[in-house]
Amino acid sequence: MKKLFYMLILVGILAAASAIFVPPYLSVSSNQDVVEVTVPKGASLNHVSNELYEKGVIKNKAWFKYKAKDAGVDRKIKPGTYTIPSNITLENIFALLEKGIPDEQMVLTIPEGFTLYQIAQRVSDLGFGTTEDFIDATQRYFEKEGYDFPTKDLFFSLEGYLYPETYYFTERQSVDDIVRTLAEPIKNIFTEEYKSRAKELDLSIHQVLTIASLIEREAVNDEERPMISGVIHNRLEKNMLLQIDASVIYYTGKGREHKSDIYKSELEKMVPFNTYRVPGLPPGPIASPSKASIDAALYPEEHDFLFYVLNETEDKHIFSKTLAEHEVHAQKYRNRNKK
C-alpha cells in the first residue's frame, strides 16, 4: 500500500514536470496559419498566454509563462494587435511582445499658401476630430503661448503661424499635439538675425508674416517673390493703397478658402482686408507663407516698381513703375488672358 502511495506521488510529480518542462519544439504550433492576437494595454502574462493558446500559437501555457518570466518579458509586454505566424518560435514571440507594434504613420502635408481653415480640414480628413476641434486647439495654443498681436479683425488667430510642410503623426496624438508641431517651425525661422532685420524695417513679426502671406498668394514663381515684396514695401513707404486682390479674396471667402474671382462691389467695401480701400497692411496673414516668402518679406528686391499684372500665358507678372505704364500692360495682358 505504501509503495502504491509513493508511486502515485511520483506520477503526479512527473505529470506536473511534463506540463512545464516540455521541449521547445512542442511548445509552439506546427501549422502555417497566420493569426491576429490583440493584447490590451496593461494585459497580464496570463491573459497573453491564454490568447496565444486559444489562437493556436502555443501548445503549452505553463511552459510559455515559465520561459516568459525567465526572460523578463512579463514586465515588458506592449499592447497592440499582432499578426503572428502560428509556427513562430518562443524567442520571436517574446521579441514581438517586447518591441510592440509601431504606430502607423499618418502623413500630413500642408501646401504653401493654405489657410488655417484648409489645414483644419486636412487634419480632420486624417481622422483627428473635426475642423472645429482643430480650430479650437489653435485658439487654446494662442492663449497659452501669449501672442501679443490684436485679433479683433482676424478670422483665425493663428492664421499664418502654422508652417507649410510635410509632417508625420500617429493616431495616438491629439489635435493639440498637431497644432504645437505646426506652430514650432515659425518660431525657429525667426532667429535673432530675422528679428533684428524686422526691427530695421520697423515691422513686427506679425507684420512680416502678413507681408509674406501676401507674397505667397500673389507670386507665381520663386523668382517673383522678392520683386513682389519690393512692390509692397515701395507702396507702403509712399502711403499708397496696396490694392492686392488676394487679401480681398481671402475676406470674401471668410478666411476659409481663396476664391478665384472677386466682384467690383467687393472692392468698394470698407472692410479690414480690403486693401483697395483701407491703407496699410491687412490686420493679419491671409495664408501660411513659405520660408521663401518670409525671406522675401524681410529682404525685398530694391527697385522702383509700384505695379504688376499677371501674364497668364507665360505664367509670370509684368512689373511697371508708373500708373500709365501699368494700364498699358493691364489692358494688353488682361485681354490676352481672356483668350
mmCIF file of C-alpha atoms in Angstrom:
data_model
loop_
_atom_site.group_PDB
_atom_site.id
_atom_site.type_symbol
_atom_site.label_atom_id
_atom_site.label_comp_id
_atom_site.label_asym_id
_atom_site.label_seq_id
_atom_site.Cartn_x
_atom_site.Cartn_y
_atom_site.Cartn_z
ATOM 1 C CA MET A 1 0.000 0.000 0.000
ATOM 2 C CA LYS A 2 2.824 2.393 0.935
ATOM 3 C CA LYS A 3 4.601 1.534 -2.330
ATOM 4 C CA LEU A 4 1.431 2.404 -4.304
ATOM 5 C CA PHE A 5 1.172 5.731 -2.462
ATOM 6 C CA TYR A 6 4.738 6.701 -3.416
ATOM 7 C CA MET A 7 4.132 5.591 -6.969
ATOM 8 C CA LEU A 8 1.125 7.918 -7.230
ATOM 9 C CA ILE A 9 3.161 10.835 -5.880
ATOM 10 C CA LEU A 10 5.919 10.148 -8.390
ATOM 11 C CA VAL A 11 3.428 10.022 -11.267
ATOM 12 C CA GLY A 12 1.958 13.355 -10.128
ATOM 13 C CA ILE A 13 5.386 14.991 -9.993
ATOM 14 C CA LEU A 14 6.276 13.693 -13.438
ATOM 15 C CA ALA A 15 2.957 14.900 -14.838
ATOM 16 C CA ALA A 16 3.482 18.367 -13.384
ATOM 17 C CA ALA A 17 7.027 18.487 -14.679
ATOM 18 C CA SER A 18 5.933 17.448 -18.132
ATOM 19 C CA ALA A 19 3.405 20.273 -18.133
ATOM 20 C CA ILE A 20 6.207 22.763 -17.627
ATOM 21 C CA PHE A 21 9.455 21.284 -18.863
ATOM 22 C CA VAL A 22 8.463 20.409 -22.396
ATOM 23 C CA PRO A 23 10.831 20.504 -25.332
ATOM 24 C CA PRO A 24 10.767 23.864 -27.169
ATOM 25 C CA TYR A 25 9.558 22.247 -30.386
ATOM 26 C CA LEU A 26 6.445 21.067 -28.522
ATOM 27 C CA SER A 27 5.681 24.486 -27.012
ATOM 28 C CA VAL A 28 4.591 26.196 -30.224
ATOM 29 C CA SER A 29 2.222 25.199 -33.004
ATOM 30 C CA SER A 30 3.447 23.451 -36.122
ATOM 31 C CA ASN A 31 0.792 24.718 -38.564
ATOM 32 C CA GLN A 32 1.476 27.508 -41.098
ATOM 33 C CA ASP A 33 -1.525 29.780 -40.403
ATOM 34 C CA VAL A 34 -1.221 33.473 -39.568
ATOM 35 C CA VAL A 35 -3.422 34.753 -36.754
ATOM 36 C CA GLU A 36 -4.192 38.099 -35.151
ATOM 37 C CA VAL A 37 -3.705 38.391 -31.417
ATOM 38 C CA THR A 38 -4.840 41.527 -29.599
ATOM 39 C CA VAL A 39 -3.005 42.494 -26.431
ATOM 40 C CA PRO A 40 -4.843 45.229 -24.489
ATOM 41 C CA LYS A 41 -2.966 47.901 -22.580
ATOM 42 C CA GLY A 42 -1.928 46.548 -19.178
ATOM 43 C CA ALA A 43 -2.611 42.925 -20.145
ATOM 44 C CA SER A 44 -1.117 40.322 -17.816
ATOM 45 C CA LEU A 45 1.143 37.479 -18.902
ATOM 46 C CA ASN A 46 -1.685 35.111 -18.039
ATOM 47 C CA HIS A 47 -4.017 36.992 -20.409
ATOM 48 C CA VAL A 48 -1.449 36.882 -23.215
ATOM 49 C CA SER A 49 -0.761 33.170 -22.754
ATOM 50 C CA ASN A 50 -4.500 32.419 -22.882
ATOM 51 C CA GLU A 51 -4.864 34.442 -26.102
ATOM 52 C CA LEU A 52 -1.912 32.721 -27.750
ATOM 53 C CA TYR A 53 -3.145 29.305 -26.660
ATOM 54 C CA GLU A 54 -6.698 29.889 -27.895
ATOM 55 C CA LYS A 55 -5.401 31.117 -31.268
ATOM 56 C CA GLY A 56 -3.225 28.030 -31.586
ATOM 57 C CA VAL A 57 0.107 29.865 -31.437
ATOM 58 C CA ILE A 58 1.369 27.977 -28.370
ATOM 59 C CA LYS A 59 0.670 24.437 -27.201
ATOM 60 C CA ASN A 60 1.562 24.803 -23.542
ATOM 61 C CA LYS A 61 0.623 27.844 -21.461
ATOM 62 C CA ALA A 62 2.645 26.822 -18.414
ATOM 63 C CA TRP A 63 5.855 26.453 -20.409
ATOM 64 C CA PHE A 64 5.215 29.778 -22.189
ATOM 65 C CA LYS A 65 4.718 31.639 -18.892
ATOM 66 C CA TYR A 66 7.754 29.975 -17.326
ATOM 67 C CA LYS A 67 10.010 30.974 -20.238
ATOM 68 C CA ALA A 68 8.494 34.467 -20.472
ATOM 69 C CA LYS A 69 9.161 35.157 -16.792
ATOM 70 C CA ASP A 70 12.637 33.710 -17.090
ATOM 71 C CA ALA A 71 13.342 36.139 -19.963
ATOM 72 C CA GLY A 72 11.741 39.074 -18.112
ATOM 73 C CA VAL A 73 9.130 39.520 -20.842
ATOM 74 C CA ASP A 74 6.257 39.549 -18.355
ATOM 75 C CA ARG A 75 7.291 43.101 -17.346
ATOM 76 C CA LYS A 76 7.771 44.394 -20.910
ATOM 77 C CA ILE A 77 4.587 43.409 -22.746
ATOM 78 C CA LYS A 78 3.496 46.102 -25.236
ATOM 79 C CA PRO A 79 -0.163 46.461 -26.245
ATOM 80 C CA GLY A 80 -1.280 46.142 -29.845
ATOM 81 C CA THR A 81 -2.793 43.849 -32.438
ATOM 82 C CA TYR A 82 -0.117 41.419 -33.542
ATOM 83 C CA THR A 83 -0.089 39.405 -36.760
ATOM 84 C CA ILE A 84 1.654 36.188 -35.748
ATOM 85 C CA PRO A 85 2.519 33.057 -37.739
ATOM 86 C CA SER A 86 1.241 30.026 -35.844
ATOM 87 C CA ASN A 87 4.618 28.277 -36.131
ATOM 88 C CA ILE A 88 6.608 31.165 -34.643
ATOM 89 C CA THR A 89 9.315 30.364 -32.082
ATOM 90 C CA LEU A 90 9.017 31.398 -28.458
ATOM 91 C CA GLU A 91 12.021 33.697 -28.842
ATOM 92 C CA ASN A 92 10.316 35.551 -31.693
ATOM 93 C CA ILE A 93 7.059 35.819 -29.748
ATOM 94 C CA PHE A 94 8.966 37.385 -26.859
ATOM 95 C CA ALA A 95 10.750 39.781 -29.216
ATOM 96 C CA LEU A 96 7.416 40.884 -30.702
ATOM 97 C CA LEU A 97 5.796 41.457 -27.320
ATOM 98 C CA GLU A 98 8.786 43.467 -26.095
ATOM 99 C CA LYS A 99 9.139 45.616 -29.211
ATOM 100 C CA GLY A 100 5.441 46.215 -29.741
ATOM 101 C CA ILE A 101 3.656 47.275 -32.901
ATOM 102 C CA PRO A 102 4.987 50.535 -34.387
ATOM 103 C CA ASP A 103 2.301 53.208 -34.541
ATOM 104 C CA GLU A 104 1.004 53.774 -38.047
ATOM 105 C CA GLN A 105 2.454 56.963 -39.505
ATOM 106 C CA MET A 106 -0.165 59.500 -40.608
ATOM 107 C CA VAL A 107 1.244 61.845 -43.244
ATOM 108 C CA LEU A 108 0.021 65.447 -43.094
ATOM 109 C CA THR A 109 1.106 67.680 -45.967
ATOM 110 C CA ILE A 110 0.350 71.394 -45.708
ATOM 111 C CA PRO A 111 0.832 73.145 -49.074
ATOM 112 C CA GLU A 112 2.282 76.650 -49.139
ATOM 113 C CA GLY A 113 -0.491 79.243 -49.163
ATOM 114 C CA PHE A 114 -3.085 77.121 -47.349
ATOM 115 C CA THR A 115 -5.411 78.935 -44.967
ATOM 116 C CA LEU A 116 -5.785 77.779 -41.388
ATOM 117 C CA TYR A 117 -9.259 76.511 -42.225
ATOM 118 C CA GLN A 118 -7.916 74.420 -45.102
ATOM 119 C CA ILE A 119 -5.304 72.991 -42.734
ATOM 120 C CA ALA A 120 -8.078 72.163 -40.246
ATOM 121 C CA GLN A 121 -9.960 70.310 -42.979
ATOM 122 C CA ARG A 122 -6.899 68.303 -43.941
ATOM 123 C CA VAL A 123 -6.213 67.356 -40.303
ATOM 124 C CA SER A 124 -9.843 66.301 -39.925
ATOM 125 C CA ASP A 125 -9.625 64.201 -43.100
ATOM 126 C CA LEU A 126 -6.842 62.206 -41.427
ATOM 127 C CA GLY A 127 -9.235 61.315 -38.628
ATOM 128 C CA PHE A 128 -8.116 63.794 -35.959
ATOM 129 C CA GLY A 129 -11.518 65.115 -34.931
ATOM 130 C CA THR A 130 -13.474 67.828 -36.737
ATOM 131 C CA THR A 131 -12.316 71.085 -38.304
ATOM 132 C CA GLU A 132 -13.820 72.865 -35.300
ATOM 133 C CA ASP A 133 -11.763 70.689 -32.932
ATOM 134 C CA PHE A 134 -8.590 71.812 -34.687
ATOM 135 C CA ILE A 135 -9.610 75.478 -34.762
ATOM 136 C CA ASP A 136 -10.423 75.322 -31.031
ATOM 137 C CA ALA A 137 -6.974 73.810 -30.427
ATOM 138 C CA THR A 138 -5.307 76.706 -32.284
ATOM 139 C CA GLN A 139 -7.128 79.152 -30.038
ATOM 140 C CA ARG A 140 -6.017 77.282 -26.918
ATOM 141 C CA TYR A 141 -2.435 77.359 -28.176
ATOM 142 C CA PHE A 142 -2.707 81.077 -28.972
ATOM 143 C CA GLU A 143 -3.856 81.849 -25.440
ATOM 144 C CA LYS A 144 -1.298 79.538 -23.829
ATOM 145 C CA GLU A 145 1.658 80.990 -25.757
ATOM 146 C CA GLY A 146 0.642 84.588 -25.089
ATOM 147 C CA TYR A 147 0.875 86.056 -28.602
ATOM 148 C CA ASP A 148 0.652 89.833 -28.337
ATOM 149 C CA PHE A 149 -0.974 90.978 -31.593
ATOM 150 C CA PRO A 150 -4.619 92.131 -31.828
ATOM 151 C CA THR A 151 -7.112 89.573 -33.125
ATOM 152 C CA LYS A 152 -10.282 91.673 -33.335
ATOM 153 C CA ASP A 153 -10.458 91.674 -37.144
ATOM 154 C CA LEU A 154 -8.995 88.208 -37.722
ATOM 155 C CA PHE A 155 -10.990 85.161 -38.758
ATOM 156 C CA PHE A 156 -8.489 82.844 -37.049
ATOM 157 C CA SER A 157 -5.928 83.980 -34.502
ATOM 158 C CA LEU A 158 -3.118 81.677 -35.709
ATOM 159 C CA GLU A 159 -3.600 82.295 -39.429
ATOM 160 C CA GLY A 160 -0.129 82.393 -40.999
ATOM 161 C CA TYR A 161 1.573 80.884 -37.954
ATOM 162 C CA LEU A 162 1.213 77.216 -38.962
ATOM 163 C CA TYR A 163 4.095 76.312 -41.221
ATOM 164 C CA PRO A 164 3.508 74.603 -44.591
ATOM 165 C CA GLU A 165 5.465 71.351 -44.584
ATOM 166 C CA THR A 166 5.028 67.567 -44.546
ATOM 167 C CA TYR A 167 4.580 66.176 -41.041
ATOM 168 C CA TYR A 168 4.241 62.685 -39.583
ATOM 169 C CA PHE A 169 1.879 61.907 -36.728
ATOM 170 C CA THR A 170 0.441 58.818 -35.076
ATOM 171 C CA GLU A 171 -3.193 58.147 -34.262
ATOM 172 C CA ARG A 172 -2.353 58.438 -30.555
ATOM 173 C CA GLN A 173 -1.568 62.140 -30.925
ATOM 174 C CA SER A 174 -4.134 64.855 -30.283
ATOM 175 C CA VAL A 175 -5.083 67.968 -32.232
ATOM 176 C CA ASP A 176 -3.224 69.970 -29.576
ATOM 177 C CA ASP A 177 -0.073 67.980 -30.384
ATOM 178 C CA ILE A 178 -0.559 68.716 -34.070
ATOM 179 C CA VAL A 179 -1.077 72.453 -33.552
ATOM 180 C CA ARG A 180 2.023 72.650 -31.373
ATOM 181 C CA THR A 181 4.080 70.825 -34.012
ATOM 182 C CA LEU A 182 2.822 73.026 -36.871
ATOM 183 C CA ALA A 183 3.456 76.231 -34.922
ATOM 184 C CA GLU A 184 7.024 75.368 -33.882
ATOM 185 C CA PRO A 185 8.833 75.968 -37.235
ATOM 186 C CA ILE A 186 7.812 79.638 -37.433
ATOM 187 C CA LYS A 187 9.390 80.231 -34.025
ATOM 188 C CA ASN A 188 12.594 78.601 -35.247
ATOM 189 C CA ILE A 189 12.625 80.566 -38.512
ATOM 190 C CA PHE A 190 12.607 83.869 -36.662
ATOM 191 C CA THR A 191 16.173 83.777 -35.417
ATOM 192 C CA GLU A 192 17.789 86.777 -33.753
ATOM 193 C CA GLU A 193 19.017 87.837 -37.195
ATOM 194 C CA TYR A 194 15.478 87.804 -38.582
ATOM 195 C CA LYS A 195 14.076 89.624 -35.555
ATOM 196 C CA SER A 196 16.791 92.244 -35.902
ATOM 197 C CA ARG A 197 16.039 92.625 -39.608
ATOM 198 C CA ALA A 198 12.321 93.070 -38.886
ATOM 199 C CA LYS A 199 13.216 95.788 -36.406
ATOM 200 C CA GLU A 200 15.337 97.540 -39.060
ATOM 201 C CA LEU A 201 12.282 97.595 -41.310
ATOM 202 C CA ASP A 202 10.152 98.844 -38.408
ATOM 203 C CA LEU A 203 7.965 95.752 -38.679
ATOM 204 C CA SER A 204 6.652 93.315 -36.089
ATOM 205 C CA ILE A 205 6.875 89.575 -36.691
ATOM 206 C CA HIS A 206 3.110 89.627 -37.222
ATOM 207 C CA GLN A 207 3.512 92.239 -39.961
ATOM 208 C CA VAL A 208 6.366 90.295 -41.573
ATOM 209 C CA LEU A 209 4.165 87.196 -41.711
ATOM 210 C CA THR A 210 1.332 89.297 -43.131
ATOM 211 C CA ILE A 211 3.553 90.591 -45.952
ATOM 212 C CA ALA A 212 4.933 87.084 -46.505
ATOM 213 C CA SER A 213 1.410 85.680 -46.835
ATOM 214 C CA LEU A 214 0.527 88.330 -49.431
ATOM 215 C CA ILE A 215 3.662 87.409 -51.376
ATOM 216 C CA GLU A 216 2.763 83.720 -51.075
ATOM 217 C CA ARG A 217 -0.667 84.236 -52.599
ATOM 218 C CA GLU A 218 0.465 86.689 -55.292
ATOM 219 C CA ALA A 219 3.714 85.189 -56.622
ATOM 220 C CA VAL A 220 3.508 82.540 -59.346
ATOM 221 C CA ASN A 221 7.173 81.518 -59.112
ATOM 222 C CA ASP A 222 10.067 81.789 -56.665
ATOM 223 C CA GLU A 223 11.929 84.442 -58.667
ATOM 224 C CA GLU A 224 8.996 86.847 -58.291
ATOM 225 C CA ARG A 225 8.808 86.746 -54.512
ATOM 226 C CA PRO A 226 11.486 89.397 -53.783
ATOM 227 C CA MET A 227 10.145 91.591 -56.619
ATOM 228 C CA ILE A 228 6.559 91.492 -55.334
ATOM 229 C CA SER A 229 7.900 92.156 -51.843
ATOM 230 C CA GLY A 230 9.684 95.209 -53.254
ATOM 231 C CA VAL A 231 6.400 96.497 -54.700
ATOM 232 C CA ILE A 232 4.633 96.045 -51.347
ATOM 233 C CA HIS A 233 7.405 97.831 -49.438
ATOM 234 C CA ASN A 234 7.555 100.640 -52.030
ATOM 235 C CA ARG A 235 3.820 101.252 -51.827
ATOM 236 C CA LEU A 236 3.851 101.200 -48.022
ATOM 237 C CA GLU A 237 6.668 103.759 -47.974
ATOM 238 C CA LYS A 238 4.705 106.023 -50.317
ATOM 239 C CA ASN A 239 1.484 105.567 -48.303
ATOM 240 C CA MET A 240 -0.204 104.074 -51.347
ATOM 241 C CA LEU A 241 -3.048 101.600 -51.093
ATOM 242 C CA LEU A 242 -1.676 98.094 -51.586
ATOM 243 C CA GLN A 243 -4.572 97.068 -53.872
ATOM 244 C CA ILE A 244 -3.809 93.365 -53.554
ATOM 245 C CA ASP A 245 -6.566 91.092 -54.837
ATOM 246 C CA ALA A 246 -5.529 88.148 -52.650
ATOM 247 C CA SER A 247 -6.401 89.967 -49.420
ATOM 248 C CA VAL A 248 -9.877 90.858 -50.708
ATOM 249 C CA ILE A 249 -10.400 87.306 -51.952
ATOM 250 C CA TYR A 250 -9.416 85.993 -48.506
ATOM 251 C CA TYR A 251 -12.011 88.240 -46.867
ATOM 252 C CA THR A 252 -14.809 87.301 -49.254
ATOM 253 C CA GLY A 253 -14.078 83.645 -48.528
ATOM 254 C CA LYS A 254 -14.294 84.446 -44.801
ATOM 255 C CA GLY A 255 -10.809 83.052 -44.298
ATOM 256 C CA ARG A 256 -11.897 79.573 -45.359
ATOM 257 C CA GLU A 257 -10.766 79.487 -48.953
ATOM 258 C CA HIS A 258 -9.230 81.585 -51.696
ATOM 259 C CA LYS A 259 -11.837 82.002 -54.404
ATOM 260 C CA SER A 260 -10.590 82.765 -57.891
ATOM 261 C CA ASP A 261 -12.752 85.808 -58.651
ATOM 262 C CA ILE A 262 -13.927 88.956 -56.901
ATOM 263 C CA TYR A 263 -16.665 91.408 -57.855
ATOM 264 C CA LYS A 264 -16.204 95.147 -58.239
ATOM 265 C CA SER A 265 -18.715 95.715 -55.429
ATOM 266 C CA GLU A 266 -16.437 93.825 -53.045
ATOM 267 C CA LEU A 267 -13.572 96.204 -53.820
ATOM 268 C CA GLU A 268 -15.700 99.111 -52.597
ATOM 269 C CA LYS A 269 -16.485 97.720 -49.144
ATOM 270 C CA MET A 270 -14.748 99.393 -46.208
ATOM 271 C CA VAL A 271 -13.585 96.205 -44.505
ATOM 272 C CA PRO A 272 -10.220 95.411 -42.835
ATOM 273 C CA PHE A 273 -8.852 93.122 -45.559
ATOM 274 C CA ASN A 274 -9.878 95.366 -48.457
ATOM 275 C CA THR A 275 -6.502 96.801 -49.459
ATOM 276 C CA TYR A 276 -8.258 98.783 -52.210
ATOM 277 C CA ARG A 277 -9.935 100.981 -49.581
ATOM 278 C CA VAL A 278 -8.018 100.576 -46.312
ATOM 279 C CA PRO A 279 -4.435 101.912 -46.224
ATOM 280 C CA GLY A 280 -1.520 99.885 -44.891
ATOM 281 C CA LEU A 281 -1.322 96.167 -44.305
ATOM 282 C CA PRO A 282 -4.364 93.980 -43.646
ATOM 283 C CA PRO A 283 -4.813 93.073 -39.948
ATOM 284 C CA GLY A 284 -3.044 89.729 -40.309
ATOM 285 C CA PRO A 285 -1.778 86.987 -42.611
ATOM 286 C CA ILE A 286 -4.117 85.566 -45.243
ATOM 287 C CA ALA A 287 -2.386 82.176 -45.551
ATOM 288 C CA SER A 288 0.561 80.096 -44.371
ATOM 289 C CA PRO A 289 3.697 81.520 -46.012
ATOM 290 C CA SER A 290 6.748 79.511 -47.025
ATOM 291 C CA LYS A 291 10.277 80.226 -45.831
ATOM 292 C CA ALA A 292 10.986 81.732 -49.279
ATOM 293 C CA SER A 293 8.147 84.232 -48.840
ATOM 294 C CA ILE A 294 9.284 85.122 -45.313
ATOM 295 C CA ASP A 295 12.796 85.707 -46.669
ATOM 296 C CA ALA A 296 11.362 87.897 -49.422
ATOM 297 C CA ALA A 297 9.298 89.898 -46.920
ATOM 298 C CA LEU A 298 12.430 90.639 -44.886
ATOM 299 C CA TYR A 299 14.764 91.144 -47.844
ATOM 300 C CA PRO A 300 12.760 92.743 -50.667
ATOM 301 C CA GLU A 301 14.387 93.431 -54.001
ATOM 302 C CA GLU A 302 15.315 97.094 -54.324
ATOM 303 C CA HIS A 303 13.657 98.612 -57.385
ATOM 304 C CA ASP A 304 11.213 101.365 -58.385
ATOM 305 C CA PHE A 305 8.288 99.183 -59.422
ATOM 306 C CA LEU A 306 4.876 100.023 -57.975
ATOM 307 C CA PHE A 307 2.541 97.869 -60.067
ATOM 308 C CA TYR A 308 2.300 94.412 -61.581
ATOM 309 C CA VAL A 309 -0.160 92.454 -63.703
ATOM 310 C CA LEU A 310 -0.337 88.737 -64.433
ATOM 311 C CA ASN A 311 0.706 87.384 -67.809
ATOM 312 C CA GLU A 312 -1.040 84.010 -67.676
ATOM 313 C CA THR A 313 0.413 82.874 -70.995
ATOM 314 C CA GLU A 314 3.960 82.967 -69.669
ATOM 315 C CA ASP A 315 2.958 82.347 -66.043
ATOM 316 C CA LYS A 316 4.630 85.451 -64.647
ATOM 317 C CA HIS A 317 3.888 89.040 -63.624
ATOM 318 C CA ILE A 318 4.762 92.132 -65.647
ATOM 319 C CA PHE A 319 6.049 94.966 -63.449
ATOM 320 C CA SER A 320 5.609 98.706 -64.013
ATOM 321 C CA LYS A 321 6.970 101.893 -62.446
ATOM 322 C CA THR A 322 4.121 104.247 -63.377
ATOM 323 C CA LEU A 323 0.349 104.003 -63.484
ATOM 324 C CA ALA A 324 0.304 104.856 -67.194
ATOM 325 C CA GLU A 325 2.747 102.048 -67.956
ATOM 326 C CA HIS A 326 0.755 99.669 -65.768
ATOM 327 C CA GLU A 327 -2.523 100.482 -67.528
ATOM 328 C CA VAL A 328 -0.965 99.664 -70.892
ATOM 329 C CA HIS A 329 0.286 96.330 -69.544
ATOM 330 C CA ALA A 330 -3.023 95.633 -67.812
ATOM 331 C CA GLN A 331 -5.005 96.211 -70.996
ATOM 332 C CA LYS A 332 -2.632 94.072 -73.040
ATOM 333 C CA TYR A 333 -2.360 91.087 -70.714
ATOM 334 C CA ARG A 334 -5.903 91.033 -69.399
ATOM 335 C CA ASN A 335 -7.176 90.844 -72.971
ATOM 336 C CA ARG A 336 -4.622 88.142 -73.735
ATOM 337 C CA ASN A 337 -5.529 86.219 -70.580
ATOM 338 C CA LYS A 338 -9.176 86.069 -71.688
ATOM 339 C CA LYS A 339 -8.299 84.333 -74.975
#
